[in-house]
Coordinates of C-alpha atoms (C1' of nucleotides) in Angstrom, one line a residue:
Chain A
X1 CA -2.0 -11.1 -2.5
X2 CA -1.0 -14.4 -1.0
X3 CA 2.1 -15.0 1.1
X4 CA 3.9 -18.2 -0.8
X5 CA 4.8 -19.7 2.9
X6 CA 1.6 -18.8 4.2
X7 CA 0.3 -21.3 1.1
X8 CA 3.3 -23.4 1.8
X9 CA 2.2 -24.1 5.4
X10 CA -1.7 -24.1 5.2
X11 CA -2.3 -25.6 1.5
X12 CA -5.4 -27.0 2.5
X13 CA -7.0 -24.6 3.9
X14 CA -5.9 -22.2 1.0
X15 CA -7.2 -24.7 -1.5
X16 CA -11.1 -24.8 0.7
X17 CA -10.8 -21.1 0.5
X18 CA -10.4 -21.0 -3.2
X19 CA -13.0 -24.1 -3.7
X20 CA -15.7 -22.1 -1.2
X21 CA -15.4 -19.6 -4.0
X22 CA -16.1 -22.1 -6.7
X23 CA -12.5 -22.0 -7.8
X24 CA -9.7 -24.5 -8.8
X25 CA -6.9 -25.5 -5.8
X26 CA -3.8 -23.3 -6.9
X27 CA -1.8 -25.1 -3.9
X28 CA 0.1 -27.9 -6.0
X29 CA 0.9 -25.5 -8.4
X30 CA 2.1 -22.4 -6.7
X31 CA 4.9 -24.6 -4.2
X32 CA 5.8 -26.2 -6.9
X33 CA 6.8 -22.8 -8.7
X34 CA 8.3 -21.9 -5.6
X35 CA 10.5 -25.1 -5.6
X36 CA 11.7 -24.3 -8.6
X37 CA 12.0 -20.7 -7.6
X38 CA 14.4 -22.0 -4.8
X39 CA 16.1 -24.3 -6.5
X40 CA 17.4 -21.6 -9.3
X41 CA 18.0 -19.8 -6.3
X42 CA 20.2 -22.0 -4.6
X43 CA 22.3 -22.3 -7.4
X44 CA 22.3 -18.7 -8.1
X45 CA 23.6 -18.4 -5.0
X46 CA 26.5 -20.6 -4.8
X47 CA 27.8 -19.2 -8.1
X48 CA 27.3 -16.1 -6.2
X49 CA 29.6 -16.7 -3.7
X50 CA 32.1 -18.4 -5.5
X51 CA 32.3 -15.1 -8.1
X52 CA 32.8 -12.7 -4.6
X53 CA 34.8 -14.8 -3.5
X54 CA 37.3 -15.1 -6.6
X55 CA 36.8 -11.6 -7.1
X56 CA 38.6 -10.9 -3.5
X57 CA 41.3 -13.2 -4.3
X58 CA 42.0 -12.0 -7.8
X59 CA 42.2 -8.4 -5.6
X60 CA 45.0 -9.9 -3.4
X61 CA 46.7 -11.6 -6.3
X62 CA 47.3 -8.3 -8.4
X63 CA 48.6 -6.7 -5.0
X64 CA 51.0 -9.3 -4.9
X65 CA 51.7 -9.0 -8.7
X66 CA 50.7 -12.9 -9.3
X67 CA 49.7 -12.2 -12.7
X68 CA 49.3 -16.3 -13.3
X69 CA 47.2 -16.6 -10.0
X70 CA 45.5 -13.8 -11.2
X71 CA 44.7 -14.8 -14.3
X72 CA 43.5 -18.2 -13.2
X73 CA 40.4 -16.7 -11.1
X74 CA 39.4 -14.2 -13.8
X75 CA 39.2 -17.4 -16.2
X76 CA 36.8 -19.2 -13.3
X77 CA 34.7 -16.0 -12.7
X78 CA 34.5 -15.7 -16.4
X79 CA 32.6 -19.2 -16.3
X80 CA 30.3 -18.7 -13.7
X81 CA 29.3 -15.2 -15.2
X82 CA 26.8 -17.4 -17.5
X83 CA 25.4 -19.5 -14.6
X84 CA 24.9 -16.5 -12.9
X85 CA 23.3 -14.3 -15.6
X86 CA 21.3 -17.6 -16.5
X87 CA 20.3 -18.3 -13.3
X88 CA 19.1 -14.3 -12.4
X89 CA 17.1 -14.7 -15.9
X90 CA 15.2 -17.9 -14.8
X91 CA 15.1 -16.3 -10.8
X92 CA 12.7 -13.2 -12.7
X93 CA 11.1 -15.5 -14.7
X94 CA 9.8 -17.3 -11.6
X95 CA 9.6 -14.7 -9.6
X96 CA 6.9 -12.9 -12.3
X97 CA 4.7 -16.7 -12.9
X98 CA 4.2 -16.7 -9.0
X99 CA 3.2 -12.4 -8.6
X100 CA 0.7 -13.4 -11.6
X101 CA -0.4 -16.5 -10.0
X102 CA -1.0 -15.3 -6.9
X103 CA -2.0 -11.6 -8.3
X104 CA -5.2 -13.2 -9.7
X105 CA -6.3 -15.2 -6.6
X106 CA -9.0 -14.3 -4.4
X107 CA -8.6 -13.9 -0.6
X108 CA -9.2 -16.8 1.9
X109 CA -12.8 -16.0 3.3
X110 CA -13.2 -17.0 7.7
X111 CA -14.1 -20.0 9.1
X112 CA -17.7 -18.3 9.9
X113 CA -18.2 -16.7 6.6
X114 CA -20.8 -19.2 5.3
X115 CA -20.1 -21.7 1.8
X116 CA -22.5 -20.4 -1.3
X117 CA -23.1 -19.8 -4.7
X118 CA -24.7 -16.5 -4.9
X119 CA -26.4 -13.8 -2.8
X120 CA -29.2 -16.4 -2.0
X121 CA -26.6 -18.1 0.2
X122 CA -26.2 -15.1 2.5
X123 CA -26.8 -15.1 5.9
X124 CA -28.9 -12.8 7.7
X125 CA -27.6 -11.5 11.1
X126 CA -30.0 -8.8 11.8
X127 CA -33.1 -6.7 10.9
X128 CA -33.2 -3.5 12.7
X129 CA -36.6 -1.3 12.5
X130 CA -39.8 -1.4 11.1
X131 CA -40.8 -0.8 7.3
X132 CA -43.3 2.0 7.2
X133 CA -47.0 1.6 6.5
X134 CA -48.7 3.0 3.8
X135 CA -52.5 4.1 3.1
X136 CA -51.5 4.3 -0.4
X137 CA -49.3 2.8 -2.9
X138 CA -45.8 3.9 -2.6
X139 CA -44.0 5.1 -5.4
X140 CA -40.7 4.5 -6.3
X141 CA -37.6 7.3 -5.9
X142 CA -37.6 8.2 -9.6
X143 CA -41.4 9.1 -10.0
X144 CA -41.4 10.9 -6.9
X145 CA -38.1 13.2 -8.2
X146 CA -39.2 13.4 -11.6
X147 CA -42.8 14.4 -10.2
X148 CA -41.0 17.3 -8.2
X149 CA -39.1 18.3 -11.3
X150 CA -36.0 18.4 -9.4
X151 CA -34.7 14.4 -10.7
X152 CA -34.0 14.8 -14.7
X153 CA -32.5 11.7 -16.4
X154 CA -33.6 13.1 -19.5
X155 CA -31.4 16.4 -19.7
X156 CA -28.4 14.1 -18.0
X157 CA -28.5 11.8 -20.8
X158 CA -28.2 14.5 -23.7
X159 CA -25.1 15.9 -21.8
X160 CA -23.1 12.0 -20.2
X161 CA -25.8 9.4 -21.9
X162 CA -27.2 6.5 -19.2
X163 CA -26.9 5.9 -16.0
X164 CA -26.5 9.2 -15.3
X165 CA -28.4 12.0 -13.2
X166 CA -28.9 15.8 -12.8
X167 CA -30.1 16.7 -8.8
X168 CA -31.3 20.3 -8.5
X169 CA -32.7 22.7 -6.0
X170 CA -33.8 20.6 -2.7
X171 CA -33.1 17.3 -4.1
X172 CA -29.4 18.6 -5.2
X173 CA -29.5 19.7 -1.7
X174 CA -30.4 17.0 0.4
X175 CA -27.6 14.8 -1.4
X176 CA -25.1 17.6 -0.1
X177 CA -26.9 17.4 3.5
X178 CA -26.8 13.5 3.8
X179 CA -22.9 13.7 2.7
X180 CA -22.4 16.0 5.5
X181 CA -24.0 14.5 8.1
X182 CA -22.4 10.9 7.6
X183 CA -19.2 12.8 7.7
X184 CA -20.1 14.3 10.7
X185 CA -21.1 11.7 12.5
X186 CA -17.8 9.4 11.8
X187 CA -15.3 12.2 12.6
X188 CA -16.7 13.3 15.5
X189 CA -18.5 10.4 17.2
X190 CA -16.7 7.4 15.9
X191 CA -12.9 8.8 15.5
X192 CA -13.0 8.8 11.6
X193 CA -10.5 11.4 10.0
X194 CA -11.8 13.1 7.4
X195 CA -10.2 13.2 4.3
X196 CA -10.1 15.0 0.9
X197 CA -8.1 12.6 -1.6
X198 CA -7.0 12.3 -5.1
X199 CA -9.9 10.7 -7.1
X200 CA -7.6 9.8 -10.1
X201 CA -5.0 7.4 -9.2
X202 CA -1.8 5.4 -10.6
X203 CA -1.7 1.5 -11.7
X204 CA -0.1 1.1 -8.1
X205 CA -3.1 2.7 -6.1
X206 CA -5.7 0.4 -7.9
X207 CA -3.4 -2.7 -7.6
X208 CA -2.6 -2.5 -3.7
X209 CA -6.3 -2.1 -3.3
X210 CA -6.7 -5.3 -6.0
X211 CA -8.8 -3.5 -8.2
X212 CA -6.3 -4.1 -10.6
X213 CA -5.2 -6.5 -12.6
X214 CA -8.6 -8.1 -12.5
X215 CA -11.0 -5.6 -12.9
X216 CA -9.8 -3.2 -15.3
X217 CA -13.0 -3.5 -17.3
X218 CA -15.3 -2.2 -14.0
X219 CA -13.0 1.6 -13.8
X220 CA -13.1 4.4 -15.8
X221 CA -9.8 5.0 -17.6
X222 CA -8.0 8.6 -18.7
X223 CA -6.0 8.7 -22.0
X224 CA -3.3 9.9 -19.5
X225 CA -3.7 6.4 -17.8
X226 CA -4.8 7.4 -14.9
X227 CA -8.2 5.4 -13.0
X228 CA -11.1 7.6 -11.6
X229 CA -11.5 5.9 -8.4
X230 CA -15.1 3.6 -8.0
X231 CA -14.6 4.1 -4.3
X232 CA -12.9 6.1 -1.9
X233 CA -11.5 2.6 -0.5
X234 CA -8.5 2.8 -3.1
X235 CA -7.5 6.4 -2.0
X236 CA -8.3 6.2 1.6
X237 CA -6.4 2.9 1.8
X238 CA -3.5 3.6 -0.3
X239 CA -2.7 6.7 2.6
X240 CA -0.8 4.1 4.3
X241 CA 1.5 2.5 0.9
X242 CA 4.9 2.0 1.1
X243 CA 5.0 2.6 5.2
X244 CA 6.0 1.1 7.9
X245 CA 3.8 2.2 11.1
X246 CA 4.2 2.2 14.9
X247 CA 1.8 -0.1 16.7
X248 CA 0.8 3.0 18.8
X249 CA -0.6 5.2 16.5
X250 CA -3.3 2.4 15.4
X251 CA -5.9 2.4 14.7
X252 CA -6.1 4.9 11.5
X253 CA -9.0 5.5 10.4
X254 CA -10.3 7.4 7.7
X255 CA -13.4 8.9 6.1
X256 CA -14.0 11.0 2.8
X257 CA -17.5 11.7 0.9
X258 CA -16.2 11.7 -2.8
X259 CA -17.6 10.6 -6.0
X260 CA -16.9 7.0 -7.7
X261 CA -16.8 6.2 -11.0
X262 CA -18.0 2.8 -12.2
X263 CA -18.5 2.0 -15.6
X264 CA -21.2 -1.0 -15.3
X265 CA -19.8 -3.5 -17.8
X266 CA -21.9 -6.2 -17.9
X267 CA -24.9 -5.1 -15.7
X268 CA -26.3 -4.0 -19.2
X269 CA -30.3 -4.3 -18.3
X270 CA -30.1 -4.1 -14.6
X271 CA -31.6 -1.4 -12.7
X272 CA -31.5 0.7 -15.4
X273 CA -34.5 2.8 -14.1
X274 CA -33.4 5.8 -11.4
X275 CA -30.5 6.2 -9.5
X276 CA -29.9 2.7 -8.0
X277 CA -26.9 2.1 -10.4
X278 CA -25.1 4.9 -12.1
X279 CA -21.8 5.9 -13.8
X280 CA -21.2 8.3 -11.1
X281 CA -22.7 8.6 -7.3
X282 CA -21.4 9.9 -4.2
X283 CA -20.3 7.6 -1.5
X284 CA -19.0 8.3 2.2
X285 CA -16.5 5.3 2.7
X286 CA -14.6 4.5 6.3
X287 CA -11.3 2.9 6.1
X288 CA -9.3 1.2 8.8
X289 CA -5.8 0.1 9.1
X290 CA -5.2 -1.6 12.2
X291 CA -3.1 -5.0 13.7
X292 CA -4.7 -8.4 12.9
X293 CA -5.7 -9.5 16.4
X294 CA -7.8 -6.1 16.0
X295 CA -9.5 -7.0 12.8
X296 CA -12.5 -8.9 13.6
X297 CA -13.3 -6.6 16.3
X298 CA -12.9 -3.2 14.4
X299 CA -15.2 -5.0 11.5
X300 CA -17.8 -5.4 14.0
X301 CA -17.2 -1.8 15.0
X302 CA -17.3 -0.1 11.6
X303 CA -20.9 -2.3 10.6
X304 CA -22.2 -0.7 13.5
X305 CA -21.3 2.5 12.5
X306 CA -23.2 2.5 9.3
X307 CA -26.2 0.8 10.7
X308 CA -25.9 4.0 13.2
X309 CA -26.1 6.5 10.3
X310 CA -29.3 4.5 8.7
X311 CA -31.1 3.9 12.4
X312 CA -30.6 8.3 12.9
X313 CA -32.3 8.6 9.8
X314 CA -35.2 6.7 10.7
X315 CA -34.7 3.9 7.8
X316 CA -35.3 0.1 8.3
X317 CA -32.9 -2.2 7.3
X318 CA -31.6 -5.5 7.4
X319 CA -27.6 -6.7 8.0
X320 CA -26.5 -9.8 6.1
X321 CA -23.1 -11.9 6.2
X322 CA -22.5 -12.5 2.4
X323 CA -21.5 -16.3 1.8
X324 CA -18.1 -17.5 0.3
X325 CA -19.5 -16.9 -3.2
X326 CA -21.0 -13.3 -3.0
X327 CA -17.8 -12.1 -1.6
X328 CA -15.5 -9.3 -3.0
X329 CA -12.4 -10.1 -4.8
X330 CA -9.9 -8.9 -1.7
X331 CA -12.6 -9.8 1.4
X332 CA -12.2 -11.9 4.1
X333 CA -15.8 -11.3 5.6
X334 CA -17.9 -9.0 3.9
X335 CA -21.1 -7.3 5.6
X336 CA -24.1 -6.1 3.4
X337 CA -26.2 -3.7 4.8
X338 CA -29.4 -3.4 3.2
X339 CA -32.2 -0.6 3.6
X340 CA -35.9 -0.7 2.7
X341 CA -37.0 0.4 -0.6
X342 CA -41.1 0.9 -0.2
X343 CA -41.0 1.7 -3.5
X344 CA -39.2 -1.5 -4.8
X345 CA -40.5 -3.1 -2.1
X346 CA -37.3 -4.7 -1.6
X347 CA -34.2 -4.4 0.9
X348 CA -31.4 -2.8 -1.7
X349 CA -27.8 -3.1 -0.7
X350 CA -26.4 0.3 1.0
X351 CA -23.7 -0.5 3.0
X352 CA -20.4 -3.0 2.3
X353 CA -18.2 -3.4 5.3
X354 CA -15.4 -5.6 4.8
X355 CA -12.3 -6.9 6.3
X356 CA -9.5 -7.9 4.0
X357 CA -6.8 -8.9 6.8
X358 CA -3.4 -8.9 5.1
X359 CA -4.5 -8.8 1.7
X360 CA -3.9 -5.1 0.5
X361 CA -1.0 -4.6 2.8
X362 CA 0.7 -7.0 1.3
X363 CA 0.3 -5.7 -2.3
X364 CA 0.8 -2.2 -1.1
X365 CA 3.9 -2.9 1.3
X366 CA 1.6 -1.4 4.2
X367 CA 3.5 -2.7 7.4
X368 CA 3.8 -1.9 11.4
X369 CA 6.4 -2.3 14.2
X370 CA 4.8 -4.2 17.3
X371 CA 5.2 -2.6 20.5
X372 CA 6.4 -5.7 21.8
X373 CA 8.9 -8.2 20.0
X374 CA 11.0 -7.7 16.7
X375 CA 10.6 -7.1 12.8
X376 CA 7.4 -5.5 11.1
X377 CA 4.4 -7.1 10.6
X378 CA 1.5 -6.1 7.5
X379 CA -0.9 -4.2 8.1
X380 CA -4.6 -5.2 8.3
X381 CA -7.3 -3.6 6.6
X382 CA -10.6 -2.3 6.5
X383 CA -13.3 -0.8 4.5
X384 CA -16.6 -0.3 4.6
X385 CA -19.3 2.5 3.0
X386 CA -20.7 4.7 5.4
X387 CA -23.0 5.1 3.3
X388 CA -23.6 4.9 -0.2
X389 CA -25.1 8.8 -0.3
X390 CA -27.2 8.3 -3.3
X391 CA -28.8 5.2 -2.7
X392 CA -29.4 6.6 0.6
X393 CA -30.9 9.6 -1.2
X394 CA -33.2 7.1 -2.8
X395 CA -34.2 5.8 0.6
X396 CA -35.4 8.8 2.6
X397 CA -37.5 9.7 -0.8
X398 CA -38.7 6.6 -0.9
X399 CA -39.6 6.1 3.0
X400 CA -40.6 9.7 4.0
X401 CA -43.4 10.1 0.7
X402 CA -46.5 11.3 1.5
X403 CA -49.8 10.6 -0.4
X404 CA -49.3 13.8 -2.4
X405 CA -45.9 14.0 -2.9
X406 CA -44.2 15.7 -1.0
X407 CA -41.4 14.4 1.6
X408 CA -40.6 14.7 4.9
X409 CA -36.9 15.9 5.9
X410 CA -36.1 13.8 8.4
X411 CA -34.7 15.4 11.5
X412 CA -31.7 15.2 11.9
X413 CA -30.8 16.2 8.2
X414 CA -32.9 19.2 8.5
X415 CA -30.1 21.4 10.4
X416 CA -28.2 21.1 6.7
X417 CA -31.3 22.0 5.1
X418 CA -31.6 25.1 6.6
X419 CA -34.4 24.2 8.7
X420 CA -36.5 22.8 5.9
X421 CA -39.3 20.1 7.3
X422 CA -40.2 18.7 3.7
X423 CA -39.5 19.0 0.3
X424 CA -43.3 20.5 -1.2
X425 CA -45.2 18.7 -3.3
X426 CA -45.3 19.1 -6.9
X427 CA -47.4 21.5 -8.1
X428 CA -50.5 20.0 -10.3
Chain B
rG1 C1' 4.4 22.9 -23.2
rG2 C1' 10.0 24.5 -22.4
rA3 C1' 14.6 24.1 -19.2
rG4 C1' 17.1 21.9 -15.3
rA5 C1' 18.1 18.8 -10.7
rG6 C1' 17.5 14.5 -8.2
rA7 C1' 16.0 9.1 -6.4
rU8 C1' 21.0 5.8 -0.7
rG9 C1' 18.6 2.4 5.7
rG10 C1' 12.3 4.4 9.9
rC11 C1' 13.8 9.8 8.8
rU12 C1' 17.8 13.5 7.4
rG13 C1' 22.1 12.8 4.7
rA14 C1' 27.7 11.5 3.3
rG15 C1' 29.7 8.4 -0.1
rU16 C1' 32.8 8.8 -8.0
rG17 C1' 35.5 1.5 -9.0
rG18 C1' 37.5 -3.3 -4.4
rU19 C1' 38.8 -2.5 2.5
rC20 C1' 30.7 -0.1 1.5
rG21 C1' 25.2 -3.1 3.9
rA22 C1' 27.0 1.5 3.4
rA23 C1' 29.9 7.6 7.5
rA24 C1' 27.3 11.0 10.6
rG25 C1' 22.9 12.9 12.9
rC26 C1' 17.9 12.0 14.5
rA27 C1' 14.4 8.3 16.1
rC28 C1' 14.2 3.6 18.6
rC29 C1' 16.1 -0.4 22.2
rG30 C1' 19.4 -2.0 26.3
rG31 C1' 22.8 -0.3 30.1
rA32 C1' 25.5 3.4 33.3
rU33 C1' 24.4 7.9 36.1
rU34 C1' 19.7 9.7 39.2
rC35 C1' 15.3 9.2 44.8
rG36 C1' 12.9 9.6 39.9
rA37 C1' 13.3 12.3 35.4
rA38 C1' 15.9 15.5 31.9
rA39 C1' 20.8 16.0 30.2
rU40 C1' 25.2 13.2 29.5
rC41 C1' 28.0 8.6 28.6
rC42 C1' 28.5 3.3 26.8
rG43 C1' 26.5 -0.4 23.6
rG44 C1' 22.9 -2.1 20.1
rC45 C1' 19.8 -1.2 16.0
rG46 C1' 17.9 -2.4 7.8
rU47 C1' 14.8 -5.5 4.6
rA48 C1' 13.9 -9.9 1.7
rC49 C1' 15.1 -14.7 0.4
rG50 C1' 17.8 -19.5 1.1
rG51 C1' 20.2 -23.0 4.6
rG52 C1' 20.4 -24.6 10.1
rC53 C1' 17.0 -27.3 16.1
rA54 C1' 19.7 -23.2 17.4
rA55 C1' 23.9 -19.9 17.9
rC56 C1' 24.7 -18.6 13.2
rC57 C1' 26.0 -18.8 7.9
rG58 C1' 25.1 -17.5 2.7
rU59 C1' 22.9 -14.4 -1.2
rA60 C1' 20.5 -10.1 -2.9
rC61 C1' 19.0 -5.2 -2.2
rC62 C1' 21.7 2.2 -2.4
rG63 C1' 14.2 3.8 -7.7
rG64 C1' 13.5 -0.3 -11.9
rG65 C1' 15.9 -2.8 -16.2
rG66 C1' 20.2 -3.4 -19.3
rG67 C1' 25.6 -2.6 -20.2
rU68 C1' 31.1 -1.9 -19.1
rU69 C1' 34.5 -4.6 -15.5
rC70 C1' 37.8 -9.9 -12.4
rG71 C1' 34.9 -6.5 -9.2
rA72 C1' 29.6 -1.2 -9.5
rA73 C1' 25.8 2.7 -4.7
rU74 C1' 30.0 4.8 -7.6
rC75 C1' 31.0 4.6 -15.0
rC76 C1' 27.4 4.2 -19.6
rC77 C1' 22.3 3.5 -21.8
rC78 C1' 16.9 3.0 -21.3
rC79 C1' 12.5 3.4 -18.2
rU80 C1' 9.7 5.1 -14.0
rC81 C1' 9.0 8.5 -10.3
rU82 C1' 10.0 13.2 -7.5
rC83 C1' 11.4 18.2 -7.2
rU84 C1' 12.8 23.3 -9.1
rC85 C1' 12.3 27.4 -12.6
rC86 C1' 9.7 29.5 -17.0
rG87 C1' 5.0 29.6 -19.8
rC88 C1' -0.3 28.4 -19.8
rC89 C1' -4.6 27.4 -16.9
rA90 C1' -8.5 26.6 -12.4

RNA sequence: GGAGAGAUGGCUGAGUGGUCGAAAGCACCGGAUUCGAAAUCCGGCGUACGGGCAACCGUACCGGGGGUUCGAAUCCCCCUCUCUCCGCCA
């Protein structure tokens, strides 16, 4: 959500922000909405003051018992009662155009966030480790599961349809493990709170976070009303609605592994083999609410911290800086991380780390008192997956195959696998 | 599912028609006191919008919307949300 002064004083570069997204300047029109807006205030507010002020005197007149004086100023206050019911009328009216105006635009990406259409515009920033080698062809995560009898998207689809999975034994296992380890990691290495939170929430919840009113058609609905969450981003985020914070107990940050619920509309026909897109996966998401002068930095920080997760378990992968056109909805700067699928043969997105600045604050009245100087300032915020736990799932099956099989735990998830080195191979 | 209570400033919480943007306490800020600190005392301290170079002025805001009234935090209606008790359930 925009700031209609912000707009007001840096048009232009609102309008290049909306054009680097391939979108119509919303400048022109939004001040002059808020002329009006302050025009019907202005009068509003005259009539205002006139009606208190009558209303004190007609107060003093009755004291006085100066009926005619009296009478007088009830007949003036009687006039302006329909410029001033009139004039609050039009003020709503006004008020509502700009909230949907602005409701519906996207955020202004940063000056280094490169200009493009699509995902062939991004940049990339980094590759970190090498691909491994194989003496023989490597199979994809889905042939490998299925092969071990412990990935059936057979028996899911009788009980949810597609896009849907059942884990079990080691598999189910190793899901739990890499969930646990992530967590692990960010709470006690990188400051992360853990957190258990609501995976249903309210209109508000999915509005502050701007998955609402836009993208209705992406979440899973109850009849009740409520949205299942398609990241913990909404609920970790939302911890911090309708607050006002101290500068000194920033930065927050939060972590939770939950499940997300997308419903896919229109990727119909995309990766619609194995687990790479589903209905439902598990996800470890960081959020963090910090001051503005503290974004960029804690951006930089909470990219590292997934690549950390994916460089322990032994994965390559590559870190790109999506352009202008490949950007979420709310982002200012948005980080892809993306591991190595042998079995695709392909780097598949894993990781989304973005910063959204003032964005969600604003929509979810998220503010802070400085230390130093006066008033409250919004909030800025953070989010980021640390990881995706099922596509990651799909990448240690993927990289640690062997010729017959079987796969390698790597190490540092084998302390939640209860000591486990591999997952057998399937019997023949 | 049934019954009831409530929504006031950062927090707690008074306030049933004008003198209420709102008592009091806490928190916070400044000052006094102190070698320093605690305690104590004095003073300050809401948000948004509009106008003004500024000091400052105006308007709105006591969950949201509507109504009654010259005038509403206060009375009436609707909505939303929260809580309590009973029942049911994990």
């Amino acid at each position: 959500m925009f700031d209609i002064k912000w707009i007001r004083e840096n048009a232009e570069a609102f309008d290049r922000g909306l054009k680097n997204r391939g979108m119509d300047p919303a400048s022109a029109q939004a001040i002059a909405l808020d002329d009006e807006r302050r025009a019907i205030l202005g009068k509003l507010q005259d009539a205002q003051a006139r009606r208190n002020a009558a209303s004190k005197e007609i107060g003093k007149a009755k004291a006085q018992k100066d009926e005619d004086t009296a009478q007088a100023l009830m007949a003036e206050v009687a006039d302006l009662k329909g410029v001033i019911s009139t004039g609050e009328d039009d003020e709503r009216r006004v008020d509502q155009t700009i909230e949907t105006l602005l409701a519906a635009l996207p955020n202004t990406p940063l000056d280094d966030v490169p200009v493009g259409a699509d995902e062939n515009d991004n940049a990339l920033v980094r590759t970190v480790g090498e691909p491994p080698k194989f003496d023989f062809a490597p199979k994809e995560h889905f042939e490998l599961g299925e092969a071990l009898g412990l990935m059936d998207f057979e028996t899911a689809s009788k009980i949810s349809g597609a896009r849907f999975v059942v884990l079990k034994g080691a598999l189910a296992r190793l899901e739990r493990a890499l969930g646990q380890f992530m967590l692990d990691v960010h709470t006690t290495e990188n400051g992360y709170t853990e957190v258990n939170p609501p995976l249903l929430v309210r209109d508000q919840a999915a509005y502050g976070t701007a998955n609402l009113p836009k993208f209705a058609e992406d979440l899973f609905q109850t009849k009740e009303g409520f949205w299942l969450i398609p990241t913990a981003e909404i609920s970790l985020t939302n911890l911090v609605r309708e607050s006002i914070l101290d500068e000194s107990d920033l930065p927050k940050r939060f972590t939770a592994c939950t499940p997300c619920f997308r419903s896919e509309a229109g990727s119909a026909g995309r990766d619609v083999r194995g687990m790479i897109r589903q209905h439902q996966f598990a996800k470890v998401e960081m959020v963090s609410i910090t001051t503005a002068d503290k974004g960029i930095a804690e951006h930089e920080r909470m990219t590292a911290a997934a690549e950390d997760i994916l460089t322990r378990l032994g994965l390559a992968f590559r870190t790109m800086l999506l352009c202008t056109g490949d950007m979420g909805f709310a982002s200012q700067k948005t980080y892809d991380i993306e591991v190595w699928l042998p079995g695709q043969d392909a780097y598949r997105e894993i990781s989304s780390c973005s910063v959204c600045g003032e964005f969600q604050s604003r929509r979810m009245s998220a503010r802070y008192r400085p230390s130093e100087g006066k008033g409250v300032h919004h909030l800025t915020t953070l989010n980021g997956s640390g990881l995706a736990v099922g596509r990651t799932l799909i990448a240690v099956l993927e990289n640690y195959q062997q010729a017959d099989g079987s796969i390698v735990i790597p190490e540092v998830l084998r302390p939640y696998m209860g000591g486990l080195e591999q997952i057998e191979a399937p019997a023949t």
